[in-house]
Coordinates of C-alpha atoms (C1' of nucleotides) in Angstrom, one line a residue:
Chain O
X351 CA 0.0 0.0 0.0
X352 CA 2.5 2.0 -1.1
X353 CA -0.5 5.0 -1.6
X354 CA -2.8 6.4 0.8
X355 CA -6.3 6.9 0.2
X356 CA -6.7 10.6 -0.6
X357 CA -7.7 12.0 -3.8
X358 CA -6.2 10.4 -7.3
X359 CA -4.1 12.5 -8.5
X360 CA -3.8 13.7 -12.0
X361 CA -7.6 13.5 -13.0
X362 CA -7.9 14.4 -16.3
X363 CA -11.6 15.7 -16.5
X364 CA -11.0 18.4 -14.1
X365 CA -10.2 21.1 -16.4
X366 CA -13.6 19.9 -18.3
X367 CA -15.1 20.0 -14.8
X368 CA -14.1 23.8 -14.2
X369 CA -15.1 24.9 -17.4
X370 CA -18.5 23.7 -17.2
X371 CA -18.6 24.9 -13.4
X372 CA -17.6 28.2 -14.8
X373 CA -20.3 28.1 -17.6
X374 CA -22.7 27.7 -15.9
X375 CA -21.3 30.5 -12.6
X376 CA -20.6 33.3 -15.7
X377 CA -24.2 32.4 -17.1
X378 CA -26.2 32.7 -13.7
X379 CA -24.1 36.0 -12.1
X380 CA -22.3 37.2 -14.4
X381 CA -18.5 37.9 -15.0
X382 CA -18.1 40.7 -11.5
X383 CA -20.7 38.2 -9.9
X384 CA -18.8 35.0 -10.2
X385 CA -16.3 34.1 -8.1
X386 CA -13.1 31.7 -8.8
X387 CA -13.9 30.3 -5.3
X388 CA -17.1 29.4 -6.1
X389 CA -16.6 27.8 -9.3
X390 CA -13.9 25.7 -7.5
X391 CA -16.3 24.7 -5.3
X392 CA -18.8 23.7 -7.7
X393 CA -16.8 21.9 -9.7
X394 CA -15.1 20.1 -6.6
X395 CA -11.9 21.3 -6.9
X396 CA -9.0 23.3 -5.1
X397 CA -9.4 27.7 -6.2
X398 CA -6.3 27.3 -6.6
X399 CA -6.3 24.8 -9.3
X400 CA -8.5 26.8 -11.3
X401 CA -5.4 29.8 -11.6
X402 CA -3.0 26.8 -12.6
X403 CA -5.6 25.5 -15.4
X404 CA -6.9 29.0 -16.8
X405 CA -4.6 31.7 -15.5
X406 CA -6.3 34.8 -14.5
X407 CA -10.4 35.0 -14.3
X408 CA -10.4 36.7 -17.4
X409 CA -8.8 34.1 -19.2
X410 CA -11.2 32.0 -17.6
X411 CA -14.0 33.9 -18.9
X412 CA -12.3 34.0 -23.0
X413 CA -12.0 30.0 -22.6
X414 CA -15.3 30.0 -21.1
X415 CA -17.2 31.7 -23.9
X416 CA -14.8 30.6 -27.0
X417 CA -17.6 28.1 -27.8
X418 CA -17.1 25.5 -30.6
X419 CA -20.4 27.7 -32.1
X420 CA -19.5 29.1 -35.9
X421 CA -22.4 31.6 -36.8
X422 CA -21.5 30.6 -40.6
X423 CA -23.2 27.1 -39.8
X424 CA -26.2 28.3 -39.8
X425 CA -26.1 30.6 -42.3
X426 CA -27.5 28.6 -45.0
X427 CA -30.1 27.5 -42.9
X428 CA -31.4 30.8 -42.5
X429 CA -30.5 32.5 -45.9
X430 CA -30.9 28.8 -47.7
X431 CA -34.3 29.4 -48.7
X432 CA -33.8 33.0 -49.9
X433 CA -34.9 36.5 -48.0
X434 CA -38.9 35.8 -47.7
X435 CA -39.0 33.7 -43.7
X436 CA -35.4 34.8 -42.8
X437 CA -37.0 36.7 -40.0
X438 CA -38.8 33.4 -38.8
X439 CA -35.9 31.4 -39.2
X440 CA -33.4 33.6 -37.6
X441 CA -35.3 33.7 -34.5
X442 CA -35.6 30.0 -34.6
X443 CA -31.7 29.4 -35.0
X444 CA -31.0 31.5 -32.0
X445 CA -33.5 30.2 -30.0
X446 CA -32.1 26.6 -30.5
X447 CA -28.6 28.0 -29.9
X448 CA -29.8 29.9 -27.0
X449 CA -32.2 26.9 -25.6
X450 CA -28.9 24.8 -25.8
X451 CA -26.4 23.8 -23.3
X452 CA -23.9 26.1 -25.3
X453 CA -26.3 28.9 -24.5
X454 CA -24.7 29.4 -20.9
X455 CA -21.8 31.1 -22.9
X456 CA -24.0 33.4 -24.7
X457 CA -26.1 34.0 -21.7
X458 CA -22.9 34.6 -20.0
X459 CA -21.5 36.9 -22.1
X460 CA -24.8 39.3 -22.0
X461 CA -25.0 39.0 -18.7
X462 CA -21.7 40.6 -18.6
X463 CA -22.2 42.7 -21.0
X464 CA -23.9 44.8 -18.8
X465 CA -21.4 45.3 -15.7
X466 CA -18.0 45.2 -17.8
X467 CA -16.5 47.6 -20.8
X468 CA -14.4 45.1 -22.4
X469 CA -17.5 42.4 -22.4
X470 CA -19.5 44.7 -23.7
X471 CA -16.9 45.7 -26.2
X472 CA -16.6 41.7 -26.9
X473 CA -20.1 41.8 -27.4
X474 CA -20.8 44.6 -29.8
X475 CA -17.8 43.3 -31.7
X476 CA -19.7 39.4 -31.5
X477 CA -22.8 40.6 -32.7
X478 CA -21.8 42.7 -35.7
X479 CA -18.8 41.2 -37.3
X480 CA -20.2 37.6 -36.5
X481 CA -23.5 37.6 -37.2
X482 CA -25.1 40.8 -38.1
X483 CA -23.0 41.7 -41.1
X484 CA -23.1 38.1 -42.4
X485 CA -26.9 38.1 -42.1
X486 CA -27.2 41.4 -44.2
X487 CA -24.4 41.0 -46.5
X488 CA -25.9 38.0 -47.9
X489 CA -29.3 40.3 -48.7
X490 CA -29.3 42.7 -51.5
X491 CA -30.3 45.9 -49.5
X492 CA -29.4 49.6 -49.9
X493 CA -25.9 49.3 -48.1
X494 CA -26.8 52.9 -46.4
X495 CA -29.3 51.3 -44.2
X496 CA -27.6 47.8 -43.2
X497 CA -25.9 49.5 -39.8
X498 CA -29.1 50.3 -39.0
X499 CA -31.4 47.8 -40.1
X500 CA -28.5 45.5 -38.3
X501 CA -28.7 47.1 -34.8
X502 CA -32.5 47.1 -35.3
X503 CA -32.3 43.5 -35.4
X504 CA -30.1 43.4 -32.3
X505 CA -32.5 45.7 -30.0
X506 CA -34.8 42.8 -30.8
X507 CA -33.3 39.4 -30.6
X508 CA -31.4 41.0 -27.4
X509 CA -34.3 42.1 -25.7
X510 CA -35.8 38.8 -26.2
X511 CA -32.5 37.0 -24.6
X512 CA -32.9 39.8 -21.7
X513 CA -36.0 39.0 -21.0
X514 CA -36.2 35.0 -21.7
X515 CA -33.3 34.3 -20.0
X516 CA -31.9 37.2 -17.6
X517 CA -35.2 38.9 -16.2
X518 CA -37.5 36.0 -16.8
X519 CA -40.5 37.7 -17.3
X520 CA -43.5 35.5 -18.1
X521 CA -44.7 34.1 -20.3
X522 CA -42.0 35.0 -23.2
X523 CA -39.6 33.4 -20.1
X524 CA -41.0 29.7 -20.7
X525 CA -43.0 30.4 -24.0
X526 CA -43.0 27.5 -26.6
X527 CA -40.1 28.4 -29.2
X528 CA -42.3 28.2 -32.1
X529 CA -44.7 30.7 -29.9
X530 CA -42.4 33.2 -30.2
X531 CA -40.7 32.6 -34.0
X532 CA -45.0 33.5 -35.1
X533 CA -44.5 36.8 -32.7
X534 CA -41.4 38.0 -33.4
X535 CA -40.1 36.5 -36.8
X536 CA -42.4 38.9 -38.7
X537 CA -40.5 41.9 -36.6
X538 CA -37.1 40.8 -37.6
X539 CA -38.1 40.5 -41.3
X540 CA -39.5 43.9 -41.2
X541 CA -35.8 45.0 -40.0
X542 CA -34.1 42.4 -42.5
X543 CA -36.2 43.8 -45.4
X544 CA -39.1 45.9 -44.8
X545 CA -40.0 49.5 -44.7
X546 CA -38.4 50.9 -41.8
X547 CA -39.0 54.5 -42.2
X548 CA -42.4 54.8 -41.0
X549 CA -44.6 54.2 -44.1
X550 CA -46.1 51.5 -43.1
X551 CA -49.0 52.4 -41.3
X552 CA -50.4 49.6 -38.6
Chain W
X734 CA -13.3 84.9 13.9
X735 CA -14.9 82.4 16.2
X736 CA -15.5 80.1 13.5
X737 CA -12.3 78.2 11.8
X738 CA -11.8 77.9 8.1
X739 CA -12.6 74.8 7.1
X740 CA -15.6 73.3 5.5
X741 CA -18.8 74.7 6.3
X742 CA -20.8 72.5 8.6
X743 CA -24.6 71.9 7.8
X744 CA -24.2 72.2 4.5
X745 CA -27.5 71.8 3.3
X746 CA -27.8 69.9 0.3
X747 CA -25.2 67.3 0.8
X748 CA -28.3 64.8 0.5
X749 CA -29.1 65.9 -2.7
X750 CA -25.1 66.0 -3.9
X751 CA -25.1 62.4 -2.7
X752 CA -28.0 61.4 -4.3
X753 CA -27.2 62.3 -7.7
X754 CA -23.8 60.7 -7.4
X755 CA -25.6 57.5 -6.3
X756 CA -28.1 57.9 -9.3
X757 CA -25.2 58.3 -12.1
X758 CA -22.9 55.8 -10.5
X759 CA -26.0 53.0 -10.2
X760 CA -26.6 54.4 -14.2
X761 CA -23.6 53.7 -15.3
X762 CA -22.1 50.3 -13.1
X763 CA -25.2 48.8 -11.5
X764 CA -26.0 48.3 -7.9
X765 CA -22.9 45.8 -7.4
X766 CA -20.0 47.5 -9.2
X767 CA -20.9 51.3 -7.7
X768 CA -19.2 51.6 -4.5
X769 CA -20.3 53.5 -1.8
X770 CA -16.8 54.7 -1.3
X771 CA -16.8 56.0 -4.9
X772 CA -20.2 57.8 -4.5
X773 CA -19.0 59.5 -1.9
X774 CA -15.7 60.9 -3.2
X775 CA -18.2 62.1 -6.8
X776 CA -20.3 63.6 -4.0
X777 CA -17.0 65.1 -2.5
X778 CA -18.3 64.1 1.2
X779 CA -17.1 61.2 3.6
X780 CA -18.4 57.7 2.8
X781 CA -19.9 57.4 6.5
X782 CA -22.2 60.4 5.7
X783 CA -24.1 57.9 2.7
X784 CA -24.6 56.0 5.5
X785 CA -25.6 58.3 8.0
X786 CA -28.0 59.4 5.3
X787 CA -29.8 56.4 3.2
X788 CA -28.7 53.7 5.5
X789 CA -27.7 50.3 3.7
X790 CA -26.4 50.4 -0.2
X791 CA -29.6 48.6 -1.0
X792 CA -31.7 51.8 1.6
X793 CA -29.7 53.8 -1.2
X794 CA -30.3 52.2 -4.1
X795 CA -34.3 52.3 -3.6
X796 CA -34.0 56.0 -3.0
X797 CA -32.0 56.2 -6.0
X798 CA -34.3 54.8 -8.0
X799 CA -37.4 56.0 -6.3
X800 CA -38.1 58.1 -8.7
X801 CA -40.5 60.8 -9.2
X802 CA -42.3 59.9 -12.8
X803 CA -46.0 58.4 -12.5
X804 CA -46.1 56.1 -15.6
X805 CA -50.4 57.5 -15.1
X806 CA -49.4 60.7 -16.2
X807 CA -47.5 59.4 -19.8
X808 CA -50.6 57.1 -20.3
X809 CA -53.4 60.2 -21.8
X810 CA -50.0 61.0 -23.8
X811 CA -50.0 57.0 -25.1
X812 CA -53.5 56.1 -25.4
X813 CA -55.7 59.3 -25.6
X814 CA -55.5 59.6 -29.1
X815 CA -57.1 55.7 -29.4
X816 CA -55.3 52.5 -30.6
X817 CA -54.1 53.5 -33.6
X818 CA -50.3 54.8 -33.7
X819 CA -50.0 54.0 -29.7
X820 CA -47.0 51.9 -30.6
X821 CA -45.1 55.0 -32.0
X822 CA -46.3 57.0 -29.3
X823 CA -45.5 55.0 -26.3
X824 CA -41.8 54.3 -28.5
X825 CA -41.6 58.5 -28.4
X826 CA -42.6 58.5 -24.4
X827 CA -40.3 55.9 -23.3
X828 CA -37.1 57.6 -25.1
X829 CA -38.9 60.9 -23.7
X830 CA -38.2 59.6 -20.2
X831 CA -35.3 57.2 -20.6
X832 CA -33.0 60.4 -22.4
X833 CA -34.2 62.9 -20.0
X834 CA -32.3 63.0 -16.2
X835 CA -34.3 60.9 -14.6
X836 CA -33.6 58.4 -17.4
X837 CA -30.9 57.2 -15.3
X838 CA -32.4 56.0 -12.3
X839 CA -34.3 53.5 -15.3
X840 CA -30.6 52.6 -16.4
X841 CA -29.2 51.8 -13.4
X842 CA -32.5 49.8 -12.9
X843 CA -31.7 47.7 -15.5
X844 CA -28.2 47.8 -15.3
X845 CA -28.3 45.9 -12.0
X846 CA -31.3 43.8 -13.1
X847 CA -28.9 41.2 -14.7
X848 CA -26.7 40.7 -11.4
X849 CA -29.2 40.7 -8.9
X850 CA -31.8 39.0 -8.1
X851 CA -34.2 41.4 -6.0
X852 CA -33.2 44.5 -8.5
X853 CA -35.0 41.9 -11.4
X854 CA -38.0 41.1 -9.4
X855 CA -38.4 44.9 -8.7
X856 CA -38.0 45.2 -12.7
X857 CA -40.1 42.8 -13.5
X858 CA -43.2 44.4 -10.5
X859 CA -42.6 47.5 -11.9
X860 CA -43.1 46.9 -15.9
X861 CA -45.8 44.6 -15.4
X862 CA -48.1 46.0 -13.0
X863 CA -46.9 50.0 -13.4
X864 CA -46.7 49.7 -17.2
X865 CA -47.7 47.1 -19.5
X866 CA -50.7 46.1 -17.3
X867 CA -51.7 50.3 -17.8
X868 CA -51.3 50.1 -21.3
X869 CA -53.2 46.5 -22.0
X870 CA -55.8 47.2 -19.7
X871 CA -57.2 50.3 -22.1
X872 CA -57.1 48.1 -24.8
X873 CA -59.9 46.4 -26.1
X874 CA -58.3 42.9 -26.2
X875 CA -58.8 39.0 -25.4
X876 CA -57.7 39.2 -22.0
X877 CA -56.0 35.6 -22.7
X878 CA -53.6 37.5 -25.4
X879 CA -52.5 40.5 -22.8
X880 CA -49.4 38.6 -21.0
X881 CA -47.7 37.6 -24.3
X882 CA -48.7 40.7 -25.8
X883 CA -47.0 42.7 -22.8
X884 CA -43.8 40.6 -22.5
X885 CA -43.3 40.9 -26.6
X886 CA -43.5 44.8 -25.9
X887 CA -41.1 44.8 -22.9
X888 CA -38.5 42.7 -25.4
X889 CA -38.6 44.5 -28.2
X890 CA -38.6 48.0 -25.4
X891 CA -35.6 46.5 -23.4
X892 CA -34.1 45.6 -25.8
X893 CA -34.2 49.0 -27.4
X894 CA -32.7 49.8 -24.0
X895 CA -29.9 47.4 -23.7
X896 CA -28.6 48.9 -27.2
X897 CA -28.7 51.9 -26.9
X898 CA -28.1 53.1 -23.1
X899 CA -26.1 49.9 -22.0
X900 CA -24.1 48.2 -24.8
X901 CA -24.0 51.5 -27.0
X902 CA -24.4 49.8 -30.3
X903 CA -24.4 51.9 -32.9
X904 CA -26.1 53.3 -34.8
X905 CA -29.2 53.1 -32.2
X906 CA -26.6 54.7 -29.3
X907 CA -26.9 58.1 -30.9
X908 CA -29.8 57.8 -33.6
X909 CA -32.3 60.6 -33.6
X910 CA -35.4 59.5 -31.7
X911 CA -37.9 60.1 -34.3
X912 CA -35.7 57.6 -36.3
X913 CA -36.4 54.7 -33.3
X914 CA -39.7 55.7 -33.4
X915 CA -40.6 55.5 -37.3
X916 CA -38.4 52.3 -37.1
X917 CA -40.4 50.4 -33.9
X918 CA -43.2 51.9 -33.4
X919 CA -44.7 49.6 -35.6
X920 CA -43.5 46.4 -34.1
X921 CA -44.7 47.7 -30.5
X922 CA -48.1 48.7 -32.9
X923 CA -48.1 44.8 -33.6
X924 CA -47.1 43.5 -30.7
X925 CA -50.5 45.9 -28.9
X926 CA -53.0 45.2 -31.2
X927 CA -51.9 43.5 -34.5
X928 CA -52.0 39.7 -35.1
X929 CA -49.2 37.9 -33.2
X930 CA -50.0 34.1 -34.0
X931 CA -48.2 34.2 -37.2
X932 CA -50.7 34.9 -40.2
X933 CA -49.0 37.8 -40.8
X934 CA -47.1 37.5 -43.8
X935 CA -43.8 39.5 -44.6
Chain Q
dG160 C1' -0.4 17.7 -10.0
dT161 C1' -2.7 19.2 -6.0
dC162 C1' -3.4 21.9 -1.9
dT163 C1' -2.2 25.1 2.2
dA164 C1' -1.2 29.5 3.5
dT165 C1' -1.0 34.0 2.8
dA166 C1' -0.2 38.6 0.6
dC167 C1' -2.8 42.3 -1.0
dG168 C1' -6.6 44.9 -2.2
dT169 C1' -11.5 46.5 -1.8
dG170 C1' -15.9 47.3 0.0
dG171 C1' -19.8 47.6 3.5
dA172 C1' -20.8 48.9 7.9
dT173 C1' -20.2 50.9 12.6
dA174 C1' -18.4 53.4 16.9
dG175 C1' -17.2 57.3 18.5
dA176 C1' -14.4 61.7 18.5
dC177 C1' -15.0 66.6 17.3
Chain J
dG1018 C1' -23.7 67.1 11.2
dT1019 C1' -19.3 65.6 9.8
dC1020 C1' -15.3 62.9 9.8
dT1021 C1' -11.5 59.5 11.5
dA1022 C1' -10.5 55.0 12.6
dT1023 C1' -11.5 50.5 12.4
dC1024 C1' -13.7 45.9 12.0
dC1025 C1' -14.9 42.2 9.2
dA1026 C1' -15.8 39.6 5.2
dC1027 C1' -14.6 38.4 0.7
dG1028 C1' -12.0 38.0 -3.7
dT1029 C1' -7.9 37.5 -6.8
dA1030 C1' -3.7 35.9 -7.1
dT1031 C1' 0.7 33.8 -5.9
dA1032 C1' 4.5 31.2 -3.4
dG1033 C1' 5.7 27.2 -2.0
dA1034 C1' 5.0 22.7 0.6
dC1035 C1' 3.7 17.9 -0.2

DNA sequence: GTCTATACGTGGATAGAC
DNA sequence: GTCTATCCACGTATAGAC
């Protein structure tokens, strides 16, 4: 018995471990909110260990929302079927993103967003080199009005994260996905392609 | 010369000095980040004396964001002129209020919203029974529709929000409000009294 | 590779002097 | 009424023992 009982050492699903622990931590509170002490301690492990694995909390917030998620997947599955439904389908691919496990990170990082200059920063620069410019590069529209018919489109899909998965407010909180692509897909199509300089009377 | 030269004692509106430091550091880091310390220094007065006045940070924070605006008085102003264009008319109020002084007490509202708990609950009490259940109610509508219809309101109005006031995307950060309002008013318009079930085609 | 101990800073809150 | 001094809790980060 040449070893005693205490913890094996060298497990190798403890860096896994952290970074789910620290998903989910970043998700719920936020980047200021989470501590590294209490992601240690949900994922079972030393604080310390945490420092050794990711280097400074910030790092630990990068690794933590660096998600295997490439917008340009699910471009064609939006755009596929040309400009009429893109609305309705772009709600409905970040709702299944969002509804995912790999929606901690995203909730995360708005979470964030809202307490910390260089998240936010991360975030603006997320949201329009990553998916707002592909979106509306791929639509033939009058390039004076994509910056605006782009951040249109954020002030919606963002407000619906805010208050789906940050406020909670019912029912949109624990509405049926396909509830919500009827409301709200017609809304983003009316930013995507529609009249958005007030002629269109109710 | 009885009376030495340093700071005048009693000064009388210290209260309100400290107050607006608290409002426009709440505005601009939420509840957790602002310090107490660093709304005294703004303030120019000792951090004790934030106690001495408002009690607890949380005492502070209420009174911070106790605001004096009765969302009664900005209903005549939505509604009086009937259901038609109240979407672009409660778009113009809420950019009214949210750009005007007082806007930032609503900031720092939801600013710290999305780190703490009780700040969301008092978010979500205060736009469902002070606003959306004000505006629904004088609204001619199946009562079974008004909680979607509200919570589709407060994302698209949040959202509007977040953009602009909290992540600064632009161009909504600095757009010209008639711009937001010819741009959303119509999918607040929808989300009131239009059809949200999906028949509406783009 | 893992953990203990600790340095160092910050922030909320209070007691009590002036 | 205002400020000094301080207590206490917590958080990041690191050094170094095992």
């Amino acid at each position: 018995m040449a070893r005693r009982t205490g913890r094996r050492p060298g497990n190798p699903d403890t860096r896994e471990a952290i970074l789910a622990a620290a998903r989910s931590a970043f998700a719920e509170r936020g980047f200021d909110a989470a501590s590294i002490r209490g992601i240690a301690t949900a994922a079972g492990v030393d604080p310390a260990l945490v420092h050794h694995y990711f280097g400074t909390k910030e790092d630990l917030f990068r690794a933590t929302v660096d998600i295997p998620i490439d917008p340009a997947q699910l471009l064609p599955t939006v755009l596929g079927a040309g400009p009429d439904g893109a609305g309705e389908r772009l709600v409905r691919a970040f709702l299944g993103v969002w509804d995912s496990p790999v929606g901690a990170a995203a909730v995360a990082l708005l979470r964030s967003a809202v307490s910390n200059e260089w998240t936010a920063r991360l975030m603006r620069e997320f949201l329009v080199t990553q998916v707002l410019r592909r979106v509306l590069d791929h639509l033939d529209l009058d390039p004076a009005e994509l910056p605006l018919r782009g951040s249109l489109v954020a002030t919606q899909v963002i407000g619906l994260a805010m208050m789906r998965y940050v406020i909670r407010l019912e029912p949109v909180a624990s509405a049926d996905p396909e509830t919500l692509v009827a409301a709200i897909g017609p809304t983003v199509q009316r930013y995507l392609t529609g009249d958005i300089t007030g002629d269109l009377a109710g």
